[in-house]
XYZ file of N, CA and C in Angstrom:
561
model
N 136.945 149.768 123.685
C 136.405 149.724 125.022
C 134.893 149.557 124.997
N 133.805 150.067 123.799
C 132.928 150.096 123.539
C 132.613 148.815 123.584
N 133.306 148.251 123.182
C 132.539 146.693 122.491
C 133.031 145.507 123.895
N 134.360 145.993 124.527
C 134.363 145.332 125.799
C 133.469 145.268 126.470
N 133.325 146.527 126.919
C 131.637 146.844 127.716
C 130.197 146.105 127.124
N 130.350 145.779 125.985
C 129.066 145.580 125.276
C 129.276 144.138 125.928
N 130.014 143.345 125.217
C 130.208 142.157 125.693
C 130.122 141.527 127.204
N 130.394 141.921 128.180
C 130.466 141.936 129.115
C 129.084 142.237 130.008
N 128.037 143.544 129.414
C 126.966 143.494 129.454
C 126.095 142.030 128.792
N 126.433 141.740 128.040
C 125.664 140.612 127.160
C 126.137 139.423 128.371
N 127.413 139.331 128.765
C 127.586 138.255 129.902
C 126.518 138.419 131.342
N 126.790 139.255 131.224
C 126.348 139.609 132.570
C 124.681 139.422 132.666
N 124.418 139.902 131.573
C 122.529 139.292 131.250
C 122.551 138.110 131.021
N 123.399 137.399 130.663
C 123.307 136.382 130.006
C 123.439 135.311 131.690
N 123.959 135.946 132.536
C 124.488 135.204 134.187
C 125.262 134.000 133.686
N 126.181 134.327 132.710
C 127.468 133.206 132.083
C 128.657 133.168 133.023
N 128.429 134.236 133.660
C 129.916 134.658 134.839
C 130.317 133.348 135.269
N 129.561 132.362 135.717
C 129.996 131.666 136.450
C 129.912 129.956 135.353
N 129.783 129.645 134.353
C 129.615 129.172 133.723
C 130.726 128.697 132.803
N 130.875 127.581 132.472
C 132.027 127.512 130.978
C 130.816 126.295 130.211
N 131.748 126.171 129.183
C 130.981 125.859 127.938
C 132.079 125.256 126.705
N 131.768 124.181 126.397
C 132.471 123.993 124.928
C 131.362 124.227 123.898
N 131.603 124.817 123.057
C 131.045 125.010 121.946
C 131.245 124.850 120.291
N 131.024 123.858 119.772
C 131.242 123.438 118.011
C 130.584 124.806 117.461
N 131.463 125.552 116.318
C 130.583 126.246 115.767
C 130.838 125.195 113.778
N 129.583 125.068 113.458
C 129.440 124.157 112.295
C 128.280 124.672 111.649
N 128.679 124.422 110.567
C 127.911 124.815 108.984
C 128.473 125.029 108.049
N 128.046 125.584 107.108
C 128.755 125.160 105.380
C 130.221 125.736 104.986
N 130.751 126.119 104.222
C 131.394 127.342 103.763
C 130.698 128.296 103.858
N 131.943 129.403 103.951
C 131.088 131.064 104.359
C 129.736 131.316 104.689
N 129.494 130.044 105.731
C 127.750 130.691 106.436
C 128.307 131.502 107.711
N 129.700 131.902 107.927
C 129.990 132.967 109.082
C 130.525 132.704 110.074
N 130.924 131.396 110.480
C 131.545 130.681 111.478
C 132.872 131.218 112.183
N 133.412 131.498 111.410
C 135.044 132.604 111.862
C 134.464 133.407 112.098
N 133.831 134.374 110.836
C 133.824 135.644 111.628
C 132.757 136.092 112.344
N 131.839 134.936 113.192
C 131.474 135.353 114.552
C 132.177 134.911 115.964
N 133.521 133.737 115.469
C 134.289 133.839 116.658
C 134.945 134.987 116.613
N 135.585 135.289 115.424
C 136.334 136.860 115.839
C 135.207 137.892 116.545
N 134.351 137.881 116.275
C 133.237 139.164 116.196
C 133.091 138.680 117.723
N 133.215 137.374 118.620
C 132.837 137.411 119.949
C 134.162 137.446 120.550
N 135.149 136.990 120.199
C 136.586 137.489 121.184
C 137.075 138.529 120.659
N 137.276 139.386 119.597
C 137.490 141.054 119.752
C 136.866 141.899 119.103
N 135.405 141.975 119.241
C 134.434 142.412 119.076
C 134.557 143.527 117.621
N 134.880 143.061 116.772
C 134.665 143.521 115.257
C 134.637 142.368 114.345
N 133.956 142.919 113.105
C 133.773 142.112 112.042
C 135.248 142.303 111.191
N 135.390 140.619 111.088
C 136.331 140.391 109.861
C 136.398 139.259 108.802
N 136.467 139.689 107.658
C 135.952 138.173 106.796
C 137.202 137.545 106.596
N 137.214 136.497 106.397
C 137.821 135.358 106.741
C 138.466 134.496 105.352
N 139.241 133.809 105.836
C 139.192 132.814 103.796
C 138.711 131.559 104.728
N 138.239 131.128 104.035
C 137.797 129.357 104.661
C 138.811 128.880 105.684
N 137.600 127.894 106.613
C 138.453 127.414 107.228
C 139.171 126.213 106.961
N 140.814 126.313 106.910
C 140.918 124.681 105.865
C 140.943 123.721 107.205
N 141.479 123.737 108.371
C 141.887 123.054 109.286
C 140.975 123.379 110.708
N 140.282 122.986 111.730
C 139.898 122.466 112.639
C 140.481 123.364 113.621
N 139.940 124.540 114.104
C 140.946 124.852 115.514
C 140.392 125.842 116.765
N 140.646 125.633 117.337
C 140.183 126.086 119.173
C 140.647 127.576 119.600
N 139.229 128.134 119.818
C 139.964 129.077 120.434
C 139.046 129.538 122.035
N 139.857 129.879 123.072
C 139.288 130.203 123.931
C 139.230 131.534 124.373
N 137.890 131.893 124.809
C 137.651 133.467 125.146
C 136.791 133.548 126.175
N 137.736 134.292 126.804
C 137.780 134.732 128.249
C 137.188 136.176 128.685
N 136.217 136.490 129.123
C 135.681 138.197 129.452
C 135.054 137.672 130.946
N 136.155 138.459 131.382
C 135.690 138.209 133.220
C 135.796 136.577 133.688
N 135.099 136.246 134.191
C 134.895 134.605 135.037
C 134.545 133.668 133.838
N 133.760 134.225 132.637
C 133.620 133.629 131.693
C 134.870 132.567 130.746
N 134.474 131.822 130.336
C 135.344 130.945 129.856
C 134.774 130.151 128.334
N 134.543 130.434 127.359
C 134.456 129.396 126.572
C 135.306 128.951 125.459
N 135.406 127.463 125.094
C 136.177 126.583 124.492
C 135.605 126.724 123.409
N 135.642 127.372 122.416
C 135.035 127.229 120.912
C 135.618 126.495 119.801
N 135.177 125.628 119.600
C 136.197 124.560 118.493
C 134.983 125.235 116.815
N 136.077 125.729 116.128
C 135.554 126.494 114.553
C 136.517 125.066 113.494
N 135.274 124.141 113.458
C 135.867 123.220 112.446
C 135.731 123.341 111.080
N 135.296 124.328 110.692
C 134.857 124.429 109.199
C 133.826 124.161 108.132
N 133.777 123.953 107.140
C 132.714 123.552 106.692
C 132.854 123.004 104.966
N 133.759 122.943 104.490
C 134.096 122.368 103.524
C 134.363 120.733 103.494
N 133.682 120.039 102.209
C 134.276 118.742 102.408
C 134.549 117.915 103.412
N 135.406 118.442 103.217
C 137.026 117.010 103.304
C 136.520 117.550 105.407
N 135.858 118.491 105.992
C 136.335 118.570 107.032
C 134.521 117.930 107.104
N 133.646 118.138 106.701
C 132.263 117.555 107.245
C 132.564 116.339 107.982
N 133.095 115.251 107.656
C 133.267 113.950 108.341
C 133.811 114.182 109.757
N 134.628 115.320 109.756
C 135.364 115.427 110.987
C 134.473 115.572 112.125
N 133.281 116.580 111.848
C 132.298 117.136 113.076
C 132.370 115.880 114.193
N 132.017 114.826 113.735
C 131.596 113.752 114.730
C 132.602 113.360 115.793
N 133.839 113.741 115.117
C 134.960 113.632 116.371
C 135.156 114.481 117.226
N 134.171 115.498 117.241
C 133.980 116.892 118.445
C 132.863 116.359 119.271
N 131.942 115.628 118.975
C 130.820 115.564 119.293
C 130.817 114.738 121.333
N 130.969 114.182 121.336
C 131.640 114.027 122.865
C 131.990 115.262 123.644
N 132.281 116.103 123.391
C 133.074 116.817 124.023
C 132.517 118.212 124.129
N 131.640 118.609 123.275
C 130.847 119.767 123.315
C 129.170 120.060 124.292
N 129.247 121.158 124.414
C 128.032 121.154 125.582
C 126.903 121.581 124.435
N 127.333 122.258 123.600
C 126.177 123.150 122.661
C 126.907 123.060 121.380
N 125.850 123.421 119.739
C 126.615 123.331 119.160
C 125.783 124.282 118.004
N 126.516 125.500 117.498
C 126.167 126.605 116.779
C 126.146 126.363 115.763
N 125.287 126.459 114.703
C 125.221 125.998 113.651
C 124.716 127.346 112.459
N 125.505 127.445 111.606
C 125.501 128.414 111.154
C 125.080 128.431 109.638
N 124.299 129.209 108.982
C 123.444 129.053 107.567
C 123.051 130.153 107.227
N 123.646 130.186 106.226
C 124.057 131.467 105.176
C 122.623 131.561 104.297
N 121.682 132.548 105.169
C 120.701 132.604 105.161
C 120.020 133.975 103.199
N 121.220 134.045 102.698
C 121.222 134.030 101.568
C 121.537 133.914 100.293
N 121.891 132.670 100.920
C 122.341 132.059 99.608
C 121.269 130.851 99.330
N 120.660 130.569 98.874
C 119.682 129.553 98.577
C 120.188 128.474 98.213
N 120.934 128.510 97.354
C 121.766 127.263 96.622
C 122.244 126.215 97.480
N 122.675 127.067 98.615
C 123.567 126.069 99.662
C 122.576 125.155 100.252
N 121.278 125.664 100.973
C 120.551 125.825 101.303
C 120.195 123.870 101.644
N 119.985 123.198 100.682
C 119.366 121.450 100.714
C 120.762 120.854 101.623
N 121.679 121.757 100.705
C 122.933 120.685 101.769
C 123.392 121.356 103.260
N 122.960 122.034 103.437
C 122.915 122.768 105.160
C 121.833 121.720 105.553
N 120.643 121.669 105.222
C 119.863 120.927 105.743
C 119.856 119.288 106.011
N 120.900 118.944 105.287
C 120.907 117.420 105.079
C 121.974 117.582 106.019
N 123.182 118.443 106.460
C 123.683 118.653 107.322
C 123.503 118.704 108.753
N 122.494 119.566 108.966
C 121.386 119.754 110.514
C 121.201 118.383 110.530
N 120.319 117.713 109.734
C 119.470 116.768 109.999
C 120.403 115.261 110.560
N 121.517 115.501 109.956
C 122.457 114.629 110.187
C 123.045 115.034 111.455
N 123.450 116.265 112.147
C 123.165 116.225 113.326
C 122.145 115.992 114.649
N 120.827 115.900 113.849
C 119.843 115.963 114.864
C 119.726 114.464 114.617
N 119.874 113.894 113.965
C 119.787 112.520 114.268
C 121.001 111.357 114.653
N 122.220 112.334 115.397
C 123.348 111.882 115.967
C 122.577 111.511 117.098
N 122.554 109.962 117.499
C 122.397 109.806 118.903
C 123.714 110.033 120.336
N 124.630 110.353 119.270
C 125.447 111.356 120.403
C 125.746 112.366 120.933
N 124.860 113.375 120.289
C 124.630 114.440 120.572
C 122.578 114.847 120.792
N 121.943 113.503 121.363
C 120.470 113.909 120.879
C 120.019 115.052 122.311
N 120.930 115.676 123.102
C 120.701 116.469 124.118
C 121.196 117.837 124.135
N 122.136 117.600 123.550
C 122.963 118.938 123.467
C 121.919 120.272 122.215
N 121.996 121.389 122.998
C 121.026 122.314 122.531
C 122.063 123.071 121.146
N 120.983 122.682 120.130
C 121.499 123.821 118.717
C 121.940 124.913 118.595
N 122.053 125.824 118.366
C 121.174 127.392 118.074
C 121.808 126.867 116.578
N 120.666 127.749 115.696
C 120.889 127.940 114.151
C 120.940 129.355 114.217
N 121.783 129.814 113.449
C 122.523 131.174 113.142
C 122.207 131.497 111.378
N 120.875 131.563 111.276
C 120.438 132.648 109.979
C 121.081 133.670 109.290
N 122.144 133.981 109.170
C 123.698 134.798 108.906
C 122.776 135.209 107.664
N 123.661 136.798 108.305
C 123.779 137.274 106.554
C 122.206 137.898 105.977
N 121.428 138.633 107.166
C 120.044 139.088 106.967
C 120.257 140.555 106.560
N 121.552 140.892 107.054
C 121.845 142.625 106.076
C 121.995 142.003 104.478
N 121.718 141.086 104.089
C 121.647 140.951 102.507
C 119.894 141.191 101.897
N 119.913 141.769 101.068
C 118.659 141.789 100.554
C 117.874 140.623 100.337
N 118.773 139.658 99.693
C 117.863 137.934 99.524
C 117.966 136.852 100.272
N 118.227 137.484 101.417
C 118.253 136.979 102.403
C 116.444 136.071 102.687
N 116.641 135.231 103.315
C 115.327 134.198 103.855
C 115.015 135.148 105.160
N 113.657 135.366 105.664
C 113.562 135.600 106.619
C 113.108 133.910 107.393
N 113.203 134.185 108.844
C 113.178 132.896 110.436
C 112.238 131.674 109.342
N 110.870 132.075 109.031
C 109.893 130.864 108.358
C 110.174 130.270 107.406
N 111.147 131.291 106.256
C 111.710 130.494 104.905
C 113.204 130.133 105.528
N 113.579 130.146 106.628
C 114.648 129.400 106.811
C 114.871 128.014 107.196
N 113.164 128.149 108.336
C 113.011 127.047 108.877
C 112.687 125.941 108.083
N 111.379 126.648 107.331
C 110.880 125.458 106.202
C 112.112 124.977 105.272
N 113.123 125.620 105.004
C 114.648 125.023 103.841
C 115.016 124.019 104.642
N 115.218 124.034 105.775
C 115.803 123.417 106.464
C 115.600 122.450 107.410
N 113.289 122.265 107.071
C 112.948 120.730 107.294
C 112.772 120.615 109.000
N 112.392 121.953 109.337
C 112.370 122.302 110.851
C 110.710 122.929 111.522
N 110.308 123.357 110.441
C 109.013 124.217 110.333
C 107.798 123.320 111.131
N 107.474 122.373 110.883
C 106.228 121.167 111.235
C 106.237 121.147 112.621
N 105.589 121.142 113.367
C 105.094 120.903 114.967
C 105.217 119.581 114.877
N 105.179 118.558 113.566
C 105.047 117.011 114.106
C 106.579 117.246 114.257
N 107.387 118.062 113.115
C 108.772 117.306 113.262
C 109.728 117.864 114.566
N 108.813 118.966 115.457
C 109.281 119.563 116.703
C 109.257 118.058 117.248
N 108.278 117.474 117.342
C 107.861 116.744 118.623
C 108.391 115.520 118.557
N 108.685 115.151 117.500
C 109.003 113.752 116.550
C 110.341 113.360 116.722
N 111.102 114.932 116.166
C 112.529 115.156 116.185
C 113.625 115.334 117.413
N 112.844 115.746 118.517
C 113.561 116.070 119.312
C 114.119 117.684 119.324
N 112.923 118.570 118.807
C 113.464 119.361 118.105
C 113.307 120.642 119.148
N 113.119 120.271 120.461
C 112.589 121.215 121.301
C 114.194 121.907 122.133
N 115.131 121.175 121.588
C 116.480 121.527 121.771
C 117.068 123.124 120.563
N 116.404 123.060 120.105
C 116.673 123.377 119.082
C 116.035 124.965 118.478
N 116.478 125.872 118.053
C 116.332 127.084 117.618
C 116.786 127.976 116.604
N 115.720 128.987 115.725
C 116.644 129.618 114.972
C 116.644 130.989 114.957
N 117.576 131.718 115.027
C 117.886 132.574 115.277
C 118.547 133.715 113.711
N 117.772 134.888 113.452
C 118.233 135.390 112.392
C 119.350 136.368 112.886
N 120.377 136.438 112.163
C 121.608 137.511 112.491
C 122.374 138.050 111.398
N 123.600 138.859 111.603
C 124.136 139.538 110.659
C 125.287 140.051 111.445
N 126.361 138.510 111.419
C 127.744 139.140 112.027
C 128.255 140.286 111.635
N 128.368 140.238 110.333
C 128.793 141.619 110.005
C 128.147 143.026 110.365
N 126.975 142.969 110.941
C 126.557 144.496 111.387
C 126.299 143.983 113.056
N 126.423 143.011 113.362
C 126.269 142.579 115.169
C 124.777 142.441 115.245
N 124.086 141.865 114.557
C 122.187 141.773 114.759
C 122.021 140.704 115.218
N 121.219 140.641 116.243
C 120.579 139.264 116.523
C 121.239 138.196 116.905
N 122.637 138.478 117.380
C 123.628 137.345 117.694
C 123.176 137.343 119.551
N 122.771 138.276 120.810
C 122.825 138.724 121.379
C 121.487 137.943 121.467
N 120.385 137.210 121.186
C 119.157 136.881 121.840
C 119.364 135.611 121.095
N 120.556 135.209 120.145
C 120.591 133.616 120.130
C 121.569 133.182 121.280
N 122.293 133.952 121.736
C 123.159 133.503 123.017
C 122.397 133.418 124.275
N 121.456 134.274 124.524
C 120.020 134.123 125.607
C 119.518 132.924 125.858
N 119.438 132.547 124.277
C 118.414 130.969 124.199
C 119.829 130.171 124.877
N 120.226 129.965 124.162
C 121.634 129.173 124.259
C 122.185 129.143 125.998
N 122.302 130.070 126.452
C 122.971 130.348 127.892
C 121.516 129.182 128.153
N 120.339 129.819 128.342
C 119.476 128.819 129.012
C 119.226 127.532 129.071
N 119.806 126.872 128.032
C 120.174 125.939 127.953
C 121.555 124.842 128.089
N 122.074 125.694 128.601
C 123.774 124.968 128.741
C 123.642 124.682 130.361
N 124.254 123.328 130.837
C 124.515 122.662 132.001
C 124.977 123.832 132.846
């Protein structure tokens, strides 16, 4: 009931009541993508095995409505993103903010979204996952990995859509003021 209420408060600041939304959540393997849809339709953390297949889920709290398509992030499913891309209002992008390794190919990832001219409107949020880890990147070493940092490449890029946000599905941090940005920006 705790976490109903929580949620519902977060709507209610958020003035989503009256609002729907499709939403892509995309990024690598295990940068957190499942388990912040679980963590937003029944408000606990649960880890996940990869996602192998593409699939929709909708969650409903009050008048609220959103369409969340969790396509994965392995391989064989990267090519797929572009066949969501029509159809989404926003699109969550998620980076496993300690793991470094992953790190060049998340970015060649973003960048390949930000330079979709079919999506050059639709607002980002980047999801910094995974800051309850000790080696974790903090917001500036995330931005700079990820080729976002430069005021030319704000202005250049189109990048004023665009945001990053540090969090930690697993303890509920910081997910709650990337949905702020995000609400303000959705049609």
């Amino acid at each position: 009931m705790i976490v109903i209420n929580w949620f519902k408060k977060l709507l209610t600041s958020l003035n989503l009541f009256k609002k729907e939304a499709k939403i892509a959540f995309l990024g690598l393997e295990n940068a957190g993508k499942s388990s912040l849809l679980i963590r937003m339709k029944h408000g606990k953390f649960v880890q996940v095995d990869p996602t192998i297949n593409p699939k929709s889920e909708i969650i409903e709290v009050g008048k609220v409505r959103f369409k969340a398509f969790d396509l994965g992030g392995h391989d064989n499913v990267l090519k797929l993103w572009g066949n969501y891309y029509p159809f989404v209002d926003a699109i969550i992008f998620m980076v496993d903010a300690s793991c470094t390794e992953t790190l060049p190919k998340a970015a060649d990832e973003l960048w390949k979204l930000l330079e979709n001219p079919k999506i050059k409107h639709v607002p980002i949020l980047i999801f910094g996952n995974k800051i309850d880890k000790g080696e974790a990147l903090d917001q500036q070493s995330l931005r700079e990995a990820l080729g976002i940092s430069s005021p030319d490449n704000k202005k250049d890029n189109n990048l004023e859509r665009v945001e990053v946000f540090m969090c930690s599905v697993a303890k509920n941090i910081g997910i709650l003021d990337g949905f702020k940005w995000l609400n303000n920006r959705l049609p």
